[in-house]
Amino acid sequence: AQSVAQPEDQVNVAEGNPLTVKCTYSVSGNPYLFWYVQYPNRGLQFLLKYITGDNLVKGSYGFEAEFNKSQTSFHLKKPSALVSDSALYFCAVRDRPGGGNKLTFGTGTQLKVEL
Amino acid sequence: DVKVTQSSRYLVKRTGEKVFLECVQDMDHENMFWYRQDPGLGLRLIYFSYDVKMKEKGDIPEGYSVSREKKERFSLILESASTNQTSMYLCASSLPTGGLYEQYFGPGTRLTVT
């Protein structure tokens, strides 16, 4: 079965500092990996995905994520955080092959960026 | 841009009522999904559909059913609402299978069952 873990419920960072939101996954085959962001009272918005190829994936709003197969991780990063980045972030994984159409989501990490 | 709309942002129902949550997407996507979101539990898949009249159970289908009579519309039905179904419900859609494609989400319906 596929699973994903976000070990931190909340991450606090000062504006202008780099940020990292952690994600580790477990699949039987090779993974498809996704990051989504949820602003207050909104649905989830897609940020980026890893399918194959370069381990560093660039996405929306200046975010990027690094796929590390040996550590089974897909951490979300941004070089310089903004207050407007404060939101709830979800990592998700699909196993391939055999994962069907199902994405498995993590429990979410609340990012708080302070002045 | 893909647009996924949900019929209500907030809904309050009584225990035992039959509840319908509607979702419509405008991008001709084959796949549609219903999730519930609860604090500390993330998103959990209730049902998904990969074609009209086709459906598959997700991880927590008990107490729910779905209907997909038209490609653009996917309904979630709570046959007899209970207080433990108080939650945020999110609908999503995506291009077909392979898992290659991201899902697009609606704004959510916050359902309270009293």
mmCIF file of N, CA and C in Angstrom, chain A residues 13-87:
data_model
loop_
_atom_site.group_PDB
_atom_site.id
_atom_site.type_symbol
_atom_site.label_atom_id
_atom_site.label_comp_id
_atom_site.label_asym_id
_atom_site.label_seq_id
_atom_site.Cartn_x
_atom_site.Cartn_y
_atom_site.Cartn_z
ATOM 1 N N VAL A 13 8.717 30.085 10.070
ATOM 2 C CA VAL A 13 9.916 30.642 9.453
ATOM 3 C C VAL A 13 9.739 32.158 9.326
ATOM 4 N N ALA A 14 10.853 32.865 9.405
ATOM 5 C CA ALA A 14 10.819 34.312 9.245
ATOM 6 C C ALA A 14 10.813 34.679 7.772
ATOM 7 N N GLU A 15 10.121 35.744 7.448
ATOM 8 C CA GLU A 15 10.086 36.199 6.058
ATOM 9 C C GLU A 15 11.501 36.460 5.560
ATOM 10 N N GLY A 16 11.779 36.004 4.336
ATOM 11 C CA GLY A 16 13.092 36.178 3.751
ATOM 12 C C GLY A 16 14.031 35.004 3.975
ATOM 13 N N ASN A 17 13.699 34.171 4.941
ATOM 14 C CA ASN A 17 14.514 32.967 5.189
ATOM 15 C C ASN A 17 14.063 31.830 4.286
ATOM 16 N N PRO A 18 14.962 30.866 4.050
ATOM 17 C CA PRO A 18 14.535 29.690 3.273
ATOM 18 C C PRO A 18 13.593 28.818 4.086
ATOM 19 N N LEU A 19 12.709 28.123 3.383
ATOM 20 C CA LEU A 19 11.792 27.231 4.071
ATOM 21 C C LEU A 19 11.872 25.825 3.482
ATOM 22 N N THR A 20 11.615 24.854 4.337
ATOM 23 C CA THR A 20 11.523 23.454 3.917
ATOM 24 C C THR A 20 10.339 22.822 4.604
ATOM 25 N N VAL A 21 9.513 22.143 3.835
ATOM 26 C CA VAL A 21 8.408 21.355 4.371
ATOM 27 C C VAL A 21 8.673 19.902 3.973
ATOM 28 N N LYS A 22 8.726 19.041 4.965
ATOM 29 C CA LYS A 22 9.213 17.678 4.730
ATOM 30 C C LYS A 22 8.109 16.701 4.347
ATOM 31 N N CYS A 23 8.497 15.727 3.506
ATOM 32 C CA CYS A 23 7.574 14.672 3.089
ATOM 33 C C CYS A 23 8.382 13.413 2.816
ATOM 34 N N THR A 24 7.949 12.301 3.351
ATOM 35 C CA THR A 24 8.529 11.000 2.994
ATOM 36 C C THR A 24 7.407 10.097 2.530
ATOM 37 N N TYR A 25 7.754 9.131 1.687
ATOM 38 C CA TYR A 25 6.721 8.301 1.081
ATOM 39 C C TYR A 25 7.102 6.834 1.147
ATOM 40 N N SER A 26 6.098 6.004 0.915
ATOM 41 C CA SER A 26 6.317 4.565 0.842
ATOM 42 C C SER A 26 5.444 4.009 -0.273
ATOM 43 N N VAL A 27 6.092 3.383 -1.257
ATOM 44 C CA VAL A 27 5.374 2.745 -2.361
ATOM 45 C C VAL A 27 6.082 1.445 -2.706
ATOM 46 N N SER A 28 5.399 0.599 -3.435
ATOM 47 C CA SER A 28 6.031 -0.662 -3.820
ATOM 48 C C SER A 28 6.816 -0.528 -5.113
ATOM 49 N N GLY A 29 6.413 0.421 -5.952
ATOM 50 C CA GLY A 29 7.105 0.631 -7.212
ATOM 51 C C GLY A 29 7.739 2.005 -7.235
ATOM 52 N N ASN A 30 7.705 2.646 -8.380
ATOM 53 C CA ASN A 30 8.198 4.018 -8.494
ATOM 54 C C ASN A 30 7.055 4.999 -8.285
ATOM 55 N N PRO A 31 7.321 6.108 -7.640
ATOM 56 C CA PRO A 31 6.221 7.006 -7.262
ATOM 57 C C PRO A 31 5.979 8.139 -8.252
ATOM 58 N N TYR A 32 4.717 8.581 -8.285
ATOM 59 C CA TYR A 32 4.388 9.919 -8.730
ATOM 60 C C TYR A 32 4.160 10.728 -7.450
ATOM 61 N N LEU A 33 4.752 11.919 -7.362
ATOM 62 C CA LEU A 33 4.669 12.716 -6.140
ATOM 63 C C LEU A 33 4.151 14.111 -6.447
ATOM 64 N N PHE A 34 3.354 14.646 -5.548
ATOM 65 C CA PHE A 34 2.694 15.927 -5.761
ATOM 66 C C PHE A 34 2.759 16.750 -4.481
ATOM 67 N N TRP A 35 2.790 18.085 -4.669
ATOM 68 C CA TRP A 35 2.565 19.016 -3.576
ATOM 69 C C TRP A 35 1.381 19.917 -3.934
ATOM 70 N N TYR A 36 0.525 20.101 -2.916
ATOM 71 C CA TYR A 36 -0.613 20.996 -3.027
ATOM 72 C C TYR A 36 -0.572 21.988 -1.877
ATOM 73 N N VAL A 37 -1.197 23.157 -2.094
ATOM 74 C CA VAL A 37 -1.308 24.163 -1.047
ATOM 75 C C VAL A 37 -2.784 24.513 -0.855
ATOM 76 N N GLN A 38 -3.146 24.767 0.396
ATOM 77 C CA GLN A 38 -4.523 25.158 0.701
ATOM 78 C C GLN A 38 -4.501 26.444 1.522
ATOM 79 N N TYR A 39 -5.042 27.511 0.934
ATOM 80 C CA TYR A 39 -5.204 28.758 1.664
ATOM 81 C C TYR A 39 -6.512 28.708 2.451
ATOM 82 N N PRO A 40 -6.645 29.529 3.479
ATOM 83 C CA PRO A 40 -7.835 29.452 4.344
ATOM 84 C C PRO A 40 -9.145 29.510 3.572
ATOM 85 N N ASN A 41 -10.030 28.586 3.882
ATOM 86 C CA ASN A 41 -11.373 28.526 3.292
ATOM 87 C C ASN A 41 -11.355 28.349 1.780
ATOM 88 N N ARG A 42 -10.327 27.697 1.299
ATOM 89 C CA ARG A 42 -10.215 27.433 -0.132
ATOM 90 C C ARG A 42 -9.965 25.950 -0.372
ATOM 91 N N GLY A 43 -10.156 25.527 -1.624
ATOM 92 C CA GLY A 43 -9.776 24.176 -2.004
ATOM 93 C C GLY A 43 -8.275 24.084 -2.189
ATOM 94 N N LEU A 44 -7.801 22.892 -2.526
ATOM 95 C CA LEU A 44 -6.373 22.689 -2.727
ATOM 96 C C LEU A 44 -5.950 23.178 -4.101
ATOM 97 N N GLN A 45 -4.743 23.762 -4.156
ATOM 98 C CA GLN A 45 -4.178 24.182 -5.432
ATOM 99 C C GLN A 45 -2.902 23.390 -5.691
ATOM 100 N N PHE A 46 -2.754 22.937 -6.909
ATOM 101 C CA PHE A 46 -1.572 22.192 -7.315
ATOM 102 C C PHE A 46 -0.346 23.105 -7.339
ATOM 103 N N LEU A 47 0.779 22.628 -6.770
ATOM 104 C CA LEU A 47 2.037 23.389 -6.794
ATOM 105 C C LEU A 47 3.038 22.799 -7.768
ATOM 106 N N LEU A 48 3.290 21.488 -7.650
ATOM 107 C CA LEU A 48 4.277 20.850 -8.514
ATOM 108 C C LEU A 48 4.150 19.343 -8.405
ATOM 109 N N LYS A 49 4.832 18.664 -9.341
ATOM 110 C CA LYS A 49 4.799 17.204 -9.335
ATOM 111 C C LYS A 49 6.119 16.641 -9.833
ATOM 112 N N TYR A 50 6.430 15.446 -9.357
ATOM 113 C CA TYR A 50 7.550 14.668 -9.859
ATOM 114 C C TYR A 50 6.982 13.420 -10.521
ATOM 115 N N ILE A 51 7.344 13.256 -11.793
ATOM 116 C CA ILE A 51 6.924 12.054 -12.519
ATOM 117 C C ILE A 51 8.162 11.208 -12.829
ATOM 118 N N THR A 52 9.138 11.827 -13.464
ATOM 119 C CA THR A 52 10.392 11.171 -13.792
ATOM 120 C C THR A 52 11.378 12.253 -14.190
ATOM 121 N N GLY A 53 12.660 11.885 -14.337
ATOM 122 C CA GLY A 53 13.619 12.870 -14.820
ATOM 123 C C GLY A 53 14.375 13.552 -13.704
ATOM 124 N N ASP A 54 14.582 14.858 -13.834
ATOM 125 C CA ASP A 54 15.383 15.618 -12.874
ATOM 126 C C ASP A 54 14.815 15.501 -11.475
ATOM 127 N N ASN A 55 15.721 15.337 -10.524
ATOM 128 C CA ASN A 55 15.277 15.199 -9.136
ATOM 129 C C ASN A 55 14.787 16.511 -8.548
ATOM 130 N N LEU A 56 15.207 17.632 -9.102
ATOM 131 C CA LEU A 56 14.747 18.936 -8.628
ATOM 132 C C LEU A 56 13.618 19.410 -9.544
ATOM 133 N N VAL A 57 12.461 19.603 -8.946
ATOM 134 C CA VAL A 57 11.269 19.993 -9.696
ATOM 135 C C VAL A 57 10.898 21.415 -9.309
ATOM 136 N N LYS A 58 10.657 22.246 -10.303
ATOM 137 C CA LYS A 58 10.242 23.626 -10.024
ATOM 138 C C LYS A 58 8.737 23.756 -10.256
ATOM 139 N N GLY A 59 8.104 24.577 -9.395
ATOM 140 C CA GLY A 59 6.665 24.713 -9.495
ATOM 141 C C GLY A 59 6.213 26.153 -9.404
ATOM 142 N N SER A 60 4.969 26.312 -8.980
ATOM 143 C CA SER A 60 4.360 27.635 -8.915
ATOM 144 C C SER A 60 4.878 28.433 -7.725
ATOM 145 N N TYR A 61 4.772 29.770 -7.826
ATOM 146 C CA TYR A 61 5.051 30.702 -6.731
ATOM 147 C C TYR A 61 6.476 30.581 -6.187
ATOM 148 N N GLY A 62 7.417 30.116 -7.005
ATOM 149 C CA GLY A 62 8.808 30.038 -6.578
ATOM 150 C C GLY A 62 9.167 28.809 -5.766
ATOM 151 N N PHE A 63 8.225 27.895 -5.616
ATOM 152 C CA PHE A 63 8.493 26.662 -4.886
ATOM 153 C C PHE A 63 9.218 25.642 -5.761
ATOM 154 N N GLU A 64 9.984 24.794 -5.101
ATOM 155 C CA GLU A 64 10.631 23.667 -5.755
ATOM 156 C C GLU A 64 10.646 22.501 -4.784
ATOM 157 N N ALA A 65 10.872 21.310 -5.303
ATOM 158 C CA ALA A 65 10.926 20.126 -4.451
ATOM 159 C C ALA A 65 12.020 19.209 -4.969
ATOM 160 N N GLU A 66 12.662 18.533 -4.024
ATOM 161 C CA GLU A 66 13.756 17.640 -4.375
ATOM 162 C C GLU A 66 13.359 16.191 -4.108
ATOM 163 N N PHE A 67 13.388 15.388 -5.151
ATOM 164 C CA PHE A 67 13.097 13.963 -5.046
ATOM 165 C C PHE A 67 14.374 13.230 -4.679
ATOM 166 N N ASN A 68 14.328 12.447 -3.615
ATOM 167 C CA ASN A 68 15.489 11.669 -3.183
ATOM 168 C C ASN A 68 15.030 10.227 -3.015
ATOM 169 N N LYS A 69 15.421 9.399 -3.985
ATOM 170 C CA LYS A 69 14.932 8.026 -3.983
ATOM 171 C C LYS A 69 15.505 7.218 -2.826
ATOM 172 N N SER A 70 16.773 7.422 -2.515
ATOM 173 C CA SER A 70 17.405 6.624 -1.457
ATOM 174 C C SER A 70 16.808 6.938 -0.084
ATOM 175 N N GLN A 71 16.386 8.181 0.098
ATOM 176 C CA GLN A 71 15.775 8.568 1.374
ATOM 177 C C GLN A 71 14.249 8.553 1.303
ATOM 178 N N THR A 72 13.698 8.161 0.187
ATOM 179 C CA THR A 72 12.248 8.165 -0.075
ATOM 180 C C THR A 72 11.625 9.464 0.412
ATOM 181 N N SER A 73 12.204 10.586 -0.024
ATOM 182 C CA SER A 73 11.712 11.887 0.414
ATOM 183 C C SER A 73 11.411 12.785 -0.778
ATOM 184 N N PHE A 74 10.562 13.744 -0.525
ATOM 185 C CA PHE A 74 10.185 14.737 -1.547
ATOM 186 C C PHE A 74 9.884 16.033 -0.808
ATOM 187 N N HIS A 75 10.925 16.693 -0.329
ATOM 188 C CA HIS A 75 10.765 17.889 0.492
ATOM 189 C C HIS A 75 10.490 19.118 -0.367
ATOM 190 N N LEU A 76 9.581 19.948 0.103
ATOM 191 C CA LEU A 76 9.218 21.196 -0.568
ATOM 192 C C LEU A 76 10.118 22.313 -0.046
ATOM 193 N N LYS A 77 10.608 23.160 -0.966
ATOM 194 C CA LYS A 77 11.543 24.199 -0.553
ATOM 195 C C LYS A 77 11.225 25.513 -1.264
ATOM 196 N N LYS A 78 11.671 26.584 -0.617
ATOM 197 C CA LYS A 78 11.616 27.901 -1.248
ATOM 198 C C LYS A 78 12.772 28.705 -0.688
ATOM 199 N N PRO A 79 13.544 29.360 -1.539
ATOM 200 C CA PRO A 79 14.752 30.059 -1.067
ATOM 201 C C PRO A 79 14.451 31.229 -0.127
ATOM 202 N N SER A 80 13.334 31.913 -0.336
ATOM 203 C CA SER A 80 13.040 33.099 0.453
ATOM 204 C C SER A 80 11.531 33.155 0.713
ATOM 205 N N ALA A 81 11.142 32.934 1.947
ATOM 206 C CA ALA A 81 9.715 32.825 2.285
ATOM 207 C C ALA A 81 9.042 34.198 2.321
ATOM 208 N N LEU A 82 7.753 34.189 1.960
ATOM 209 C CA LEU A 82 6.918 35.385 2.042
ATOM 210 C C LEU A 82 5.781 35.148 3.041
ATOM 211 N N VAL A 83 5.310 36.226 3.654
ATOM 212 C CA VAL A 83 4.170 36.089 4.571
ATOM 213 C C VAL A 83 2.988 35.445 3.850
ATOM 214 N N SER A 84 2.837 35.765 2.580
ATOM 215 C CA SER A 84 1.722 35.234 1.795
ATOM 216 C C SER A 84 1.845 33.736 1.518
ATOM 217 N N ASP A 85 2.983 33.133 1.839
ATOM 218 C CA ASP A 85 3.139 31.679 1.700
ATOM 219 C C ASP A 85 2.492 30.932 2.854
ATOM 220 N N SER A 86 2.080 31.637 3.870
ATOM 221 C CA SER A 86 1.440 30.999 5.030
ATOM 222 C C SER A 86 0.178 30.276 4.572
ATOM 223 N N ALA A 87 0.150 28.977 4.795
ATOM 224 C CA ALA A 87 -0.955 28.138 4.298
ATOM 225 C C ALA A 87 -0.722 26.716 4.784
#
